[in-house]
PDB file of C-alpha atoms in Angstrom:
ATOM      1  CA  MET Q 254      -0.380  -0.175   0.018  1.00 96.00           C
ATOM      2  CA  VAL Q 255       0.457   3.757  -1.438  1.00 98.00           C
ATOM      3  CA  SER Q 256       0.532   6.274   2.077  1.00 98.00           C
ATOM      4  CA  PHE Q 257      -0.252   9.750  -0.045  1.00 98.00           C
ATOM      5  CA  ILE Q 258       0.762  12.074   2.802  1.00 98.00           C
ATOM      6  CA  ILE Q 259      -0.259  16.143   2.122  1.00 98.00           C
ATOM      7  CA  LEU Q 260       1.160  18.813   4.105  1.00 97.00           C
ATOM      8  CA  ASN Q 261      -1.560  21.483   4.558  1.00 97.00           C
ATOM      9  CA  TYR Q 262      -0.661  25.189   5.674  1.00 95.00           C
ATOM     10  CA  ASN Q 263      -3.950  28.319   5.070  1.00 95.00           C
ATOM     11  CA  THR Q 264      -4.136  25.827   1.230  1.00 96.00           C
ATOM     12  CA  ALA Q 265      -7.315  23.456   1.388  1.00 97.00           C
ATOM     13  CA  ASP Q 266      -8.482  24.860  -2.170  1.00 97.00           C
ATOM     14  CA  LEU Q 267      -4.865  23.516  -3.164  1.00 97.00           C
ATOM     15  CA  THR Q 268      -5.010  20.657  -0.857  1.00 98.00           C
ATOM     16  CA  LEU Q 269      -8.659  18.983  -2.348  1.00 98.00           C
ATOM     17  CA  ASP Q 270      -7.210  19.471  -6.543  1.00 97.00           C
ATOM     18  CA  CYS Q 271      -4.577  17.920  -4.944  1.00 98.00           C
ATOM     19  CA  ILE Q 272      -6.439  15.011  -4.011  1.00 98.00           C
ATOM     20  CA  ARG Q 273      -9.148  15.096  -6.985  1.00 98.00           C
ATOM     21  CA  SER Q 274      -6.205  14.865  -9.058  1.00 98.00           C
ATOM     22  CA  ILE Q 275      -4.612  11.798  -6.600  1.00 98.00           C
ATOM     23  CA  ARG Q 276      -8.122  10.182  -6.815  1.00 97.00           C
ATOM     24  CA  GLU Q 277      -8.698  10.337 -10.374  1.00 97.00           C
ATOM     25  CA  HIS Q 278      -5.212   9.264 -11.956  1.00 97.00           C
ATOM     26  CA  ILE Q 279      -3.812   6.901  -9.159  1.00 97.00           C
ATOM     27  CA  LYS Q 280      -5.052   3.152 -10.654  1.00 94.00           C
ATOM     28  CA  LEU Q 281      -3.447   1.927  -6.967  1.00 93.00           C
ATOM     29  CA  LYS Q 282      -6.124  -1.175  -5.893  1.00 89.00           C
ATOM     30  CA  ASP Q 283      -4.284   0.150  -2.464  1.00 94.00           C
ATOM     31  CA  TYR Q 284      -3.385   3.451  -1.349  1.00 97.00           C
ATOM     32  CA  GLU Q 285      -4.574   5.582   1.987  1.00 98.00           C
ATOM     33  CA  ILE Q 286      -4.285   9.964   2.085  1.00 98.00           C
ATOM     34  CA  ILE Q 287      -3.741  11.152   4.645  1.00 98.00           C
ATOM     35  CA  VAL Q 288      -3.010  15.534   5.272  1.00 98.00           C
ATOM     36  CA  SER Q 289      -1.080  16.502   7.887  1.00 98.00           C
ATOM     37  CA  ASP Q 290      -2.087  19.887   8.444  1.00 97.00           C
ATOM     38  CA  ASN Q 291      -0.039  22.252  10.687  1.00 95.00           C
ATOM     39  CA  ALA Q 292      -1.946  24.399  12.606  1.00 94.00           C
ATOM     40  CA  SER Q 293      -4.363  26.393   9.529  1.00 96.00           C
ATOM     41  CA  ARG Q 294      -6.832  29.165  10.656  1.00 96.00           C
ATOM     42  CA  PRO Q 295      -9.673  27.474  11.766  1.00 96.00           C
ATOM     43  CA  ASP Q 296     -11.949  28.094   8.575  1.00 97.00           C
ATOM     44  CA  ASP Q 297      -9.594  26.777   6.171  1.00 97.00           C
ATOM     45  CA  VAL Q 298      -9.852  22.979   8.037  1.00 97.00           C
ATOM     46  CA  ALA Q 299     -12.898  22.953   7.574  1.00 97.00           C
ATOM     47  CA  GLN Q 300     -13.410  23.582   4.355  1.00 98.00           C
ATOM     48  CA  LEU Q 301     -10.703  20.169   4.153  1.00 97.00           C
ATOM     49  CA  ARG Q 302     -13.757  18.684   6.982  1.00 96.00           C
ATOM     50  CA  ARG Q 303     -16.548  19.299   4.689  1.00 97.00           C
ATOM     51  CA  ASN Q 304     -15.778  18.343   1.729  1.00 97.00           C
ATOM     52  CA  LEU Q 305     -13.856  14.920   2.378  1.00 96.00           C
ATOM     53  CA  ASP Q 306     -14.708  11.778   3.674  1.00 93.00           C
ATOM     54  CA  HIS Q 307     -13.107   9.982   5.793  1.00 92.00           C
ATOM     55  CA  SER Q 308     -11.371   8.018   4.098  1.00 94.00           C
ATOM     56  CA  VAL Q 309      -8.686  10.582   4.097  1.00 97.00           C
ATOM     57  CA  LYS Q 310      -7.277  11.084   7.685  1.00 97.00           C
ATOM     58  CA  ILE Q 311      -6.883  14.878   8.996  1.00 97.00           C
ATOM     59  CA  VAL Q 312      -3.489  14.675  11.463  1.00 97.00           C
ATOM     60  CA  GLU Q 313      -3.655  18.107  12.878  1.00 96.00           C
ATOM     61  CA  SER Q 314      -0.862  20.828  14.821  1.00 94.00           C
ATOM     62  CA  LYS Q 315      -2.436  22.334  17.157  1.00 92.00           C
ATOM     63  CA  TRP Q 316       1.511  24.106  16.390  1.00 90.00           C
ATOM     64  CA  ASN Q 317       3.372  25.427  12.597  1.00 91.00           C
ATOM     65  CA  GLY Q 318       6.391  23.345  13.180  1.00 90.00           C
ATOM     66  CA  GLY Q 319       7.116  23.512   9.126  1.00 91.00           C
ATOM     67  CA  PHE Q 320       7.958  21.097   6.602  1.00 93.00           C
ATOM     68  CA  GLY Q 321       9.985  17.835   8.844  1.00 94.00           C
ATOM     69  CA  MET Q 322       7.759  17.996  11.610  1.00 94.00           C
ATOM     70  CA  GLY Q 323       4.167  18.390   9.192  1.00 96.00           C
ATOM     71  CA  ASN Q 324       5.352  15.459   7.838  1.00 97.00           C
ATOM     72  CA  MET Q 325       6.087  13.438  10.168  1.00 97.00           C
ATOM     73  CA  LEU Q 326       3.509  13.743  12.100  1.00 97.00           C
ATOM     74  CA  GLY Q 327       1.530  12.917   8.586  1.00 97.00           C
ATOM     75  CA  ALA Q 328       4.082   9.864   8.580  1.00 98.00           C
ATOM     76  CA  ASN Q 329       3.354   8.179  11.983  1.00 97.00           C
ATOM     77  CA  VAL Q 330      -0.042   6.964  11.451  1.00 97.00           C
ATOM     78  CA  ALA Q 331       1.192   6.388   7.867  1.00 98.00           C
ATOM     79  CA  LYS Q 332       0.230   2.367   7.409  1.00 97.00           C
ATOM     80  CA  GLY Q 333       1.156   2.346   3.733  1.00 98.00           C
ATOM     81  CA  ASP Q 334       4.541   0.041   2.329  1.00 98.00           C
ATOM     82  CA  TYR Q 335       5.630   3.171   1.181  1.00 98.00           C
ATOM     83  CA  LEU Q 336       4.748   6.928   1.097  1.00 98.00           C
ATOM     84  CA  CYS Q 337       4.857   9.815  -0.997  1.00 98.00           C
ATOM     85  CA  PHE Q 338       4.971  13.399   0.260  1.00 98.00           C
ATOM     86  CA  LEU Q 339       3.279  15.319  -2.048  1.00 98.00           C
ATOM     87  CA  ASN Q 340       3.083  19.791  -0.684  1.00 96.00           C
ATOM     88  CA  SER Q 341      -0.465  20.764  -1.258  1.00 96.00           C
ATOM     89  CA  ASP Q 342       0.114  22.680  -4.603  1.00 96.00           C
ATOM     90  CA  ILE Q 343       0.594  19.498  -6.671  1.00 97.00           C
ATOM     91  CA  VAL Q 344      -1.842  18.554  -9.055  1.00 97.00           C
ATOM     92  CA  LEU Q 345      -0.888  14.542 -10.792  1.00 98.00           C
ATOM     93  CA  THR Q 346      -1.686  14.442 -15.069  1.00 96.00           C
ATOM     94  CA  GLU Q 347      -1.256  10.625 -15.363  1.00 97.00           C
ATOM     95  CA  ASP Q 348      -0.616   8.182 -12.059  1.00 97.00           C
ATOM     96  CA  CYS Q 349       2.858   8.700 -12.239  1.00 97.00           C
ATOM     97  CA  VAL Q 350       3.605   6.765  -8.309  1.00 98.00           C
ATOM     98  CA  SER Q 351       2.189   3.389  -9.336  1.00 97.00           C
ATOM     99  CA  PRO Q 352       5.456   2.713 -12.072  1.00 97.00           C
ATOM    100  CA  LEU Q 353       8.180   4.482  -9.585  1.00 98.00           C
ATOM    101  CA  VAL Q 354       6.300   1.772  -6.594  1.00 98.00           C
ATOM    102  CA  ASP Q 355       7.856  -0.432  -8.724  1.00 97.00           C
ATOM    103  CA  TYR Q 356      10.796   0.845 -10.287  1.00 98.00           C
ATOM    104  CA  LEU Q 357      11.464   1.281  -6.383  1.00 98.00           C
ATOM    105  CA  LYS Q 358      11.187  -3.119  -5.475  1.00 98.00           C
ATOM    106  CA  GLU Q 359      13.867  -3.500  -8.210  1.00 98.00           C
ATOM    107  CA  HIS Q 360      16.188  -1.554  -7.535  1.00 98.00           C
ATOM    108  CA  ASP Q 361      16.660  -1.835  -3.476  1.00 97.00           C
ATOM    109  CA  ASP Q 362      19.783   0.288  -3.635  1.00 98.00           C
ATOM    110  CA  VAL Q 363      17.890   3.248  -4.593  1.00 98.00           C
ATOM    111  CA  ALA Q 364      15.942   5.436  -0.698  1.00 98.00           C
ATOM    112  CA  CYS Q 365      14.022   7.988  -2.454  1.00 97.00           C
ATOM    113  CA  VAL Q 366      12.930   9.292  -6.379  1.00 98.00           C
ATOM    114  CA  SER Q 367      10.863  11.271  -7.880  1.00 97.00           C
ATOM    115  CA  PRO Q 368       9.372  11.610 -11.128  1.00 97.00           C
ATOM    116  CA  GLN Q 369      10.053  15.025 -14.058  1.00 97.00           C
ATOM    117  CA  GLN Q 370       9.060  18.325 -12.585  1.00 96.00           C
ATOM    118  CA  LEU Q 371       6.357  20.668 -14.251  1.00 96.00           C
ATOM    119  CA  ASN Q 372       5.612  24.285 -13.978  1.00 94.00           C
ATOM    120  CA  LYS Q 373       2.036  24.985 -14.367  1.00 92.00           C
ATOM    121  CA  GLU Q 374       2.155  25.952 -18.089  1.00 94.00           C
ATOM    122  CA  ARG Q 375       3.659  21.996 -18.198  1.00 94.00           C
ATOM    123  CA  ALA Q 376       7.298  23.015 -19.171  1.00 94.00           C
ATOM    124  CA  ARG Q 377      10.356  21.373 -17.167  1.00 93.00           C
ATOM    125  CA  VAL Q 378      12.136  22.304 -14.741  1.00 92.00           C
ATOM    126  CA  ARG Q 379      15.407  21.243 -12.668  1.00 90.00           C
ATOM    127  CA  THR Q 380      14.454  18.951 -10.927  1.00 92.00           C
ATOM    128  CA  PHE Q 381      17.317  18.099  -9.161  1.00 93.00           C
ATOM    129  CA  PHE Q 382      20.479  19.294  -7.553  1.00 92.00           C
ATOM    130  CA  HIS Q 383      23.843  18.577  -6.946  1.00 91.00           C
ATOM    131  CA  LYS Q 384      25.691  18.770  -3.304  1.00 89.00           C
ATOM    132  CA  ALA Q 385      25.348  21.372  -2.022  1.00 86.00           C
ATOM    133  CA  GLY Q 386      28.241  23.450   0.227  1.00 89.00           C
ATOM    134  CA  ILE Q 387      31.555  25.304  -0.348  1.00 91.00           C
ATOM    135  CA  ARG Q 388      32.452  24.028  -3.836  1.00 88.00           C
ATOM    136  CA  HIS Q 389      28.913  25.172  -4.701  1.00 87.00           C
ATOM    137  CA  GLU Q 390      29.044  28.632  -4.324  1.00 89.00           C
ATOM    138  CA  LEU Q 391      32.659  29.154  -5.047  1.00 87.00           C
ATOM    139  CA  ILE Q 392      31.963  27.294  -8.080  1.00 87.00           C
ATOM    140  CA  GLY Q 393      28.830  26.236  -8.705  1.00 86.00           C
ATOM    141  CA  ASP Q 394      27.923  23.393 -11.190  1.00 86.00           C
ATOM    142  CA  GLY Q 395      28.215  23.932 -14.668  1.00 86.00           C
ATOM    143  CA  ILE Q 396      31.741  23.063 -14.006  1.00 87.00           C
ATOM    144  CA  MET Q 397      31.132  20.016 -11.751  1.00 87.00           C
ATOM    145  CA  GLU Q 398      28.752  18.664 -14.570  1.00 89.00           C
ATOM    146  CA  LYS Q 399      31.456  19.917 -17.275  1.00 88.00           C
ATOM    147  CA  ILE Q 400      34.238  17.622 -16.190  1.00 86.00           C
ATOM    148  CA  PHE Q 401      32.258  14.599 -13.918  1.00 87.00           C
ATOM    149  CA  PRO Q 402      29.512  13.628 -15.671  1.00 86.00           C
ATOM    150  CA  SER Q 403      28.609  10.521 -14.372  1.00 82.00           C
ATOM    151  CA  ARG Q 404      28.525  12.271 -11.038  1.00 84.00           C
ATOM    152  CA  TYR Q 405      26.626  14.903 -11.710  1.00 89.00           C
ATOM    153  CA  PRO Q 406      23.652  14.837 -14.870  1.00 92.00           C
ATOM    154  CA  ALA Q 407      23.659  18.126 -16.438  1.00 91.00           C
ATOM    155  CA  ARG Q 408      20.319  19.398 -14.578  1.00 88.00           C
ATOM    156  CA  ARG Q 409      19.110  21.694 -18.194  1.00 86.00           C
ATOM    157  CA  LYS Q 410      18.972  18.749 -20.177  1.00 89.00           C
ATOM    158  CA  ILE Q 411      16.394  16.539 -21.125  1.00 90.00           C
ATOM    159  CA  HIS Q 412      16.939  12.984 -19.747  1.00 92.00           C
ATOM    160  CA  THR Q 413      15.677   9.748 -20.709  1.00 93.00           C
ATOM    161  CA  GLU Q 414      16.741   7.513 -18.409  1.00 95.00           C
ATOM    162  CA  PRO Q 415      16.883   7.677 -14.129  1.00 96.00           C
ATOM    163  CA  GLN Q 416      19.547   9.333 -12.776  1.00 95.00           C
ATOM    164  CA  HIS Q 417      20.971   8.040  -9.829  1.00 95.00           C
ATOM    165  CA  VAL Q 418      21.576  12.415  -8.228  1.00 95.00           C
ATOM    166  CA  PHE Q 419      21.674  13.736  -5.000  1.00 95.00           C
ATOM    167  CA  GLN Q 420      18.801  15.141  -3.883  1.00 95.00           C
ATOM    168  CA  ILE Q 421      15.615  15.039  -5.270  1.00 95.00           C
ATOM    169  CA  ASN Q 422      13.703  18.333  -5.328  1.00 91.00           C
ATOM    170  CA  GLY Q 423      11.058  18.266  -1.912  1.00 91.00           C
ATOM    171  CA  CYS Q 424       7.982  18.585  -3.063  1.00 95.00           C
ATOM    172  CA  PHE Q 425       7.145  14.985  -4.386  1.00 97.00           C
ATOM    173  CA  PHE Q 426       9.683  12.567  -2.116  1.00 97.00           C
ATOM    174  CA  LEU Q 427       8.301   8.824  -2.243  1.00 98.00           C
ATOM    175  CA  PHE Q 428      10.355   6.209  -0.092  1.00 98.00           C
ATOM    176  CA  PRO Q 429       9.561   2.363   0.942  1.00 98.00           C
ATOM    177  CA  THR Q 430       8.764   3.380   4.387  1.00 98.00           C
ATOM    178  CA  GLU Q 431      11.238   0.641   5.923  1.00 98.00           C
ATOM    179  CA  LYS Q 432      14.412   2.874   4.196  1.00 98.00           C
ATOM    180  CA  PHE Q 433      12.509   6.026   5.657  1.00 98.00           C
ATOM    181  CA  TRP Q 434      12.330   5.147   8.792  1.00 98.00           C
ATOM    182  CA  ALA Q 435      15.614   3.606   9.090  1.00 98.00           C
ATOM    183  CA  ILE Q 436      17.573   7.296   7.608  1.00 98.00           C
ATOM    184  CA  GLY Q 437      15.781   8.953  10.347  1.00 97.00           C
ATOM    185  CA  GLY Q 438      12.900  10.331   8.519  1.00 97.00           C
ATOM    186  CA  PHE Q 439      12.705  14.052   8.096  1.00 97.00           C
ATOM    187  CA  ASP Q 440      14.889  16.532  10.779  1.00 95.00           C
ATOM    188  CA  PRO Q 441      11.454  18.680  12.492  1.00 92.00           C
ATOM    189  CA  ALA Q 442      14.111  21.407  13.257  1.00 90.00           C
ATOM    190  CA  ILE Q 443      14.078  21.664  10.134  1.00 91.00           C
ATOM    191  CA  PHE Q 444      11.592  24.451   9.141  1.00 91.00           C
ATOM    192  CA  LEU Q 445      11.714  25.877   4.950  1.00 89.00           C
ATOM    193  CA  TYR Q 446      13.986  25.070   2.934  1.00 90.00           C
ATOM    194  CA  VAL Q 447      17.034  22.495   2.335  1.00 92.00           C
ATOM    195  CA  GLU Q 448      14.866  19.275   3.686  1.00 95.00           C
ATOM    196  CA  GLU Q 449      16.368  17.833   0.087  1.00 95.00           C
ATOM    197  CA  TYR Q 450      19.754  18.326   0.916  1.00 95.00           C
ATOM    198  CA  ASP Q 451      18.984  16.381   4.842  1.00 96.00           C
ATOM    199  CA  ILE Q 452      17.347  13.642   2.578  1.00 97.00           C
ATOM    200  CA  GLY Q 453      20.352  13.858   0.743  1.00 97.00           C
ATOM    201  CA  MET Q 454      23.433  13.025   3.058  1.00 96.00           C
ATOM    202  CA  ARG Q 455      21.563  10.768   4.969  1.00 97.00           C
ATOM    203  CA  VAL Q 456      20.277   8.053   1.999  1.00 98.00           C
ATOM    204  CA  LYS Q 457      23.744   9.034   0.244  1.00 96.00           C
ATOM    205  CA  LEU Q 458      25.716   7.561   4.720  1.00 96.00           C
ATOM    206  CA  HIS Q 459      23.462   5.183   4.786  1.00 97.00           C
ATOM    207  CA  GLY Q 460      24.651   4.052   1.280  1.00 97.00           C
ATOM    208  CA  TRP Q 461      21.736   4.431  -0.981  1.00 98.00           C
ATOM    209  CA  LYS Q 462      20.740   6.699  -3.537  1.00 97.00           C
ATOM    210  CA  CYS Q 463      18.680   9.536  -4.731  1.00 97.00           C
ATOM    211  CA  VAL Q 464      16.637   8.983  -8.138  1.00 97.00           C
ATOM    212  CA  TYR Q 465      15.388  11.097 -10.805  1.00 97.00           C
ATOM    213  CA  HIS Q 466      13.011   9.399 -12.658  1.00 97.00           C
ATOM    214  CA  PRO Q 467      12.012  10.931 -16.034  1.00 96.00           C
ATOM    215  CA  GLY Q 468       9.854   8.339 -17.429  1.00 96.00           C
ATOM    216  CA  TYR Q 469       7.070  10.245 -15.679  1.00 97.00           C
ATOM    217  CA  SER Q 470       6.390  13.339 -14.402  1.00 97.00           C
ATOM    218  CA  PHE Q 471       3.383  15.923 -12.252  1.00 97.00           C
ATOM    219  CA  ILE Q 472       2.486  19.655 -12.256  1.00 97.00           C
ATOM    220  CA  HIS Q 473       4.073  21.679  -9.425  1.00 96.00           C
ATOM    221  CA  LEU Q 474       1.999  24.991  -8.956  1.00 93.00           C
ATOM    222  CA  GLY Q 475       5.467  26.454  -6.887  1.00 81.00           C
ATOM    223  CA  SER Q 476       5.632  27.985  -3.380  1.00 58.00           C
ATOM    224  CA  SER Q 477       1.523  28.897  -2.957  1.00 51.00           C
ATOM    225  CA  SER Q 478       1.663  28.884   1.818  1.00 47.00           C
ATOM    226  CA  THR Q 479       5.244  30.654   1.250  1.00 48.00           C
ATOM    227  CA  LYS Q 480       4.487  33.170  -1.472  1.00 49.00           C
ATOM    228  CA  LYS Q 481       3.039  35.902   1.133  1.00 49.00           C
ATOM    229  CA  SER Q 482       5.874  37.012   2.842  1.00 54.00           C
ATOM    230  CA  HIS Q 483       8.954  36.504   0.707  1.00 74.00           C
ATOM    231  CA  ARG Q 484      11.681  38.135   2.693  1.00 80.00           C
ATOM    232  CA  MET Q 485      10.604  36.111   6.067  1.00 80.00           C
ATOM    233  CA  VAL Q 486      10.796  32.673   3.126  1.00 82.00           C
ATOM    234  CA  GLN Q 487      13.994  33.559   1.764  1.00 85.00           C
ATOM    235  CA  ARG Q 488      15.501  34.252   5.125  1.00 86.00           C
ATOM    236  CA  GLU Q 489      14.132  30.816   6.829  1.00 87.00           C
ATOM    237  CA  ARG Q 490      16.746  29.536   3.625  1.00 88.00           C
ATOM    238  CA  PHE Q 491      19.652  31.379   5.210  1.00 90.00           C
ATOM    239  CA  VAL Q 492      19.195  29.622   8.738  1.00 89.00           C
ATOM    240  CA  SER Q 493      17.864  26.586   6.682  1.00 91.00           C
ATOM    241  CA  LYS Q 494      21.684  26.424   5.143  1.00 90.00           C
ATOM    242  CA  LEU Q 495      23.590  26.926   7.371  1.00 91.00           C
ATOM    243  CA  TYR Q 496      21.838  24.441   9.916  1.00 91.00           C
ATOM    244  CA  THR Q 497      22.375  21.691   7.521  1.00 93.00           C
ATOM    245  CA  TYR Q 498      25.234  21.809   6.500  1.00 93.00           C
ATOM    246  CA  ARG Q 499      27.704  22.120  10.691  1.00 92.00           C
ATOM    247  CA  LYS Q 500      25.067  18.955  11.049  1.00 93.00           C
ATOM    248  CA  TYR Q 501      27.027  17.419   8.971  1.00 95.00           C
ATOM    249  CA  HIS Q 502      31.079  18.956   8.577  1.00 94.00           C
ATOM    250  CA  GLY Q 503      33.461  19.673  11.181  1.00 89.00           C
ATOM    251  CA  LEU Q 504      33.580  23.683  13.317  1.00 90.00           C
ATOM    252  CA  LEU Q 505      36.511  24.286   9.935  1.00 95.00           C
ATOM    253  CA  LEU Q 506      34.056  23.438   6.583  1.00 95.00           C
ATOM    254  CA  SER Q 507      31.326  25.254   8.304  1.00 93.00           C
ATOM    255  CA  THR Q 508      33.258  28.532   9.361  1.00 93.00           C
ATOM    256  CA  ILE Q 509      35.002  28.607   6.390  1.00 95.00           C
ATOM    257  CA  TYR Q 510      31.120  28.138   4.637  1.00 94.00           C
ATOM    258  CA  GLN Q 511      30.133  29.991   6.379  1.00 93.00           C
ATOM    259  CA  MET Q 512      32.646  32.915   5.513  1.00 95.00           C
ATOM    260  CA  ILE Q 513      31.632  31.999   2.175  1.00 95.00           C
ATOM    261  CA  ILE Q 514      27.884  33.100   2.776  1.00 94.00           C
ATOM    262  CA  LEU Q 515      29.111  36.062   4.423  1.00 94.00           C
ATOM    263  CA  GLY Q 516      31.323  37.571   1.954  1.00 95.00           C
ATOM    264  CA  GLN Q 517      28.105  37.166  -1.199  1.00 94.00           C
ATOM    265  CA  LEU Q 518      26.126  38.701   0.286  1.00 94.00           C
ATOM    266  CA  LEU Q 519      27.877  41.963   1.169  1.00 95.00           C
ATOM    267  CA  LEU Q 520      27.959  42.046  -2.940  1.00 94.00           C
ATOM    268  CA  LYS Q 521      23.717  41.617  -3.387  1.00 93.00           C
ATOM    269  CA  PRO Q 522      22.685  45.505  -1.004  1.00 94.00           C
ATOM    270  CA  HIS Q 523      19.035  44.076  -2.404  1.00 92.00           C
ATOM    271  CA  LYS Q 524      19.480  41.065   0.301  1.00 90.00           C
ATOM    272  CA  TRP Q 525      21.670  42.765   3.421  1.00 91.00           C
ATOM    273  CA  TYR Q 526      18.979  42.422   6.113  1.00 90.00           C
ATOM    274  CA  ILE Q 527      19.677  38.377   6.283  1.00 90.00           C
ATOM    275  CA  LEU Q 528      22.943  39.581   7.176  1.00 91.00           C
ATOM    276  CA  PRO Q 529      21.761  38.708  10.740  1.00 86.00           C
ATOM    277  CA  VAL Q 530      21.600  35.071  10.312  1.00 86.00           C
ATOM    278  CA  VAL Q 531      24.649  34.735   8.507  1.00 89.00           C
ATOM    279  CA  VAL Q 532      26.403  36.664  11.395  1.00 86.00           C
ATOM    280  CA  ARG Q 533      24.741  35.351  14.797  1.00 80.00           C
ATOM    281  CA  GLY Q 534      25.144  32.013  12.961  1.00 71.00           C
ATOM    282  CA  GLU Q 535      22.501  30.726  15.623  1.00 62.00           C
ATOM    283  CA  ALA Q 536      20.440  29.236  13.284  1.00 60.00           C
ATOM    284  CA  ILE Q 537      17.480  27.205  14.279  1.00 64.00           C
ATOM    285  CA  SER Q 538      17.414  30.062  16.931  1.00 62.00           C
ATOM    286  CA  ILE Q 539      16.284  32.955  15.141  1.00 62.00           C
ATOM    287  CA  SER Q 540      13.531  30.419  12.463  1.00 69.00           C
ATOM    288  CA  MET Q 541      10.611  31.206  11.719  1.00 68.00           C
ATOM    289  CA  ARG Q 542       9.626  29.044  14.130  1.00 66.00           C
ATOM    290  CA  HIS Q 543      10.200  31.136  16.958  1.00 55.00           C
ATOM    291  CA  LYS Q 544       8.127  34.229  15.262  1.00 57.00           C
ATOM    292  CA  LYS Q 545       5.009  35.217  16.555  1.00 47.00           C
TER     293      LYS Q 545
END
């Protein structure tokens, strides 16, 4: 069985559309849908309850714990052998899950997989990322893609075969449940952004792979629950970057990484509002999670 876990935060309309697309396109005989609500407005939750039958589980958090905590809340009540985590602004246009479940069954070395992401105009967008860090900040990805194409598949290329990649887009994760829990699931300390890097690191540390599969696709409408607070969420991106890099690297590398980011921001006056995050370095303590 596949458990679809949809994270909702004041996006009831989108969540309902996502569920409709699952029911329309997924051909699996046995699946469940779980909506994990991150302390949305009462009217938003009421809209979900009015429009969903009892076959959909709605799990409500008392507070907005962010991406990691919200998805873990849903995962903890899931009964499936596979966990499919979807942002609420995902729309399925085909059964892109059943064949990927088969792919996971045939590839025991793969811990998570995602199909090709499309934008609302149904144009392809980049669906995977290379490993972030000092090299990425200093020289970018293009040079590494040219020098080591087998390790760094070209992100702008139209691929026709599955690619082993460091991290896949966090709006659509499909895991075998056993492997999801083996790597520890999502880190609840990460409120927003960079969860892909965190998952990619732990998948790699366990000797497994992340895979981008271009043979199937889905539509991602994009950032619908955060677009009204642009400055705050851009600041949060750096909170998560510093926390996650420090989590896997020593003091020396983390300090170098912090200084590189600081230098880049100093050259961009329009982003100086992010400087306190980088200078202080106490990333998680100044996360959006702690804002009233």
